[in-house]
Amino acid sequence: MAIEIYLAVKARALKLKLLPAEAYEAMLRAPTFKECTELLSKYGYVIRDPSLEGVECAALEHMLSLVDKMIIGVDGPPGELLRAYSFGRVELELVRDALRSLAGGARYRPPRCSALATLKVGPRLLSTFKDLWSAVATLVELGYRTLGRAFEYYEEVGSVAVLEMGAEADYYARCWRLADSLLMSREVKRMVMLDSASRWLYWLAVLKFEGIGREILSTLSKCMMPGLPRHVVAYGVESPLEELSSVARAVHRELGEAFTRGFESGFLVLEAELLRALWLNATRILRLRPIDLSYALACVLALYFEAKNVYRVLSAKIAGIPEETVREALQLL
């Protein structure tokens, strides 16, 4: 990838304007959901439907439109990596939601959002599936091969988490293959590895807690973590649940600290702490501003976390969750 394109992507990324901390504070303190949506409109969010679904759509639309602007002119394998990492991440969210709905015996009802129509696996396709089997069969044909294996395991053990890990394994394996084939910088590969490792550690904890056997853990782990040495993957698969913090430390110090902080407080806190470690790594890259794709990937994560933050604040407003609880869950610069 020419240095000129790196610099062009970086220049556009530097112009990205994330929601400032004061905007989140204003939303948290706003007495009504409507006032929150009005505030978001002032920051460039186009909210056509002032409902929770409408806000989710606006957040995703805002994220994808900014990513589109950032990667204008980036073609070939580098463009594939950026699109796989960004658009693929949103696609993964939809796929996971669909798998959970179908596993529970309900049709998936995706957010009505025109921006998502460009996804390879988008709302229109996912809403057509009547059952889990037909959904998995189609997704396998579209590249979710590990999900196919995970579905076989799901039929044995009945754990939806196995399906979700299978879908995530396909996403991260795709990103890693692109980063590896491009001979990307060490920082780019490190970022993809830390991202996938944060999710791998989370799923290991969940599945070990559910009593899922080593064969399933080993197969899904190898697919999800091709960037980790095999002995580290085996270490994670073989370790008891109570010793996973040492596995996390073997992968990365910050992940180890995050795992230790979150493990005893339940899976929701564990997931949040692992995400926080990933976010801290991304903010470090945003401060250093390296001239390679790691900066663009960090920007993608920043936009993704903003979309999640916005949805978290607005859904909490509807549910009446205290602002202090929500504030602790936000990932902010």
PDB file of C-alpha atoms in Angstrom, residues 10 26 36 39 48 64 68 91 103 121 124 147 151 172 175 193 202 211 239 252 266 268 273 317 325 328:
ATOM      1  CA  LYS A  10      -4.749   9.094   8.145  1.00  0.00           C
ATOM      2  CA  ALA A  26     -25.601  15.828  28.845  1.00  0.00           C
ATOM      3  CA  CYS A  36     -31.294  12.731  24.288  1.00  0.00           C
ATOM      4  CA  LEU A  39     -28.917  16.348  21.558  1.00  0.00           C
ATOM      5  CA  ARG A  48     -35.561   9.704  11.518  1.00  0.00           C
ATOM      6  CA  LEU A  64     -20.647   3.293   8.545  1.00  0.00           C
ATOM      7  CA  ASP A  68     -16.905   5.016   4.133  1.00  0.00           C
ATOM      8  CA  GLU A  91     -22.617  -7.738  10.089  1.00  0.00           C
ATOM      9  CA  ALA A 103     -32.368 -20.489  18.654  1.00  0.00           C
ATOM     10  CA  VAL A 121     -25.274 -10.535   5.129  1.00  0.00           C
ATOM     11  CA  ARG A 124     -33.196  -8.353   4.543  1.00  0.00           C
ATOM     12  CA  LEU A 147     -20.398 -21.578  12.251  1.00  0.00           C
ATOM     13  CA  PHE A 151     -23.987 -25.758  14.716  1.00  0.00           C
ATOM     14  CA  TYR A 172     -11.732 -12.796  13.245  1.00  0.00           C
ATOM     15  CA  CYS A 175      -9.570 -10.354   9.386  1.00  0.00           C
ATOM     16  CA  MET A 193      -4.865 -10.427  17.698  1.00  0.00           C
ATOM     17  CA  TYR A 202     -14.630 -14.236  27.189  1.00  0.00           C
ATOM     18  CA  GLY A 211     -19.257 -27.404  31.107  1.00  0.00           C
ATOM     19  CA  SER A 239      -6.764 -24.619  31.797  1.00  0.00           C
ATOM     20  CA  HIS A 252      -1.169  -9.762  26.992  1.00  0.00           C
ATOM     21  CA  GLY A 266     -19.921 -12.055  36.494  1.00  0.00           C
ATOM     22  CA  LEU A 268     -21.296  -8.923  31.973  1.00  0.00           C
ATOM     23  CA  GLU A 273     -13.439  -5.183  31.297  1.00  0.00           C
ATOM     24  CA  LYS A 317     -32.744   5.930  29.554  1.00  0.00           C
ATOM     25  CA  THR A 325     -24.220   2.538  36.316  1.00  0.00           C
ATOM     26  CA  GLU A 328     -19.118   3.138  34.281  1.00  0.00           C
TER      27      GLU A 328
END
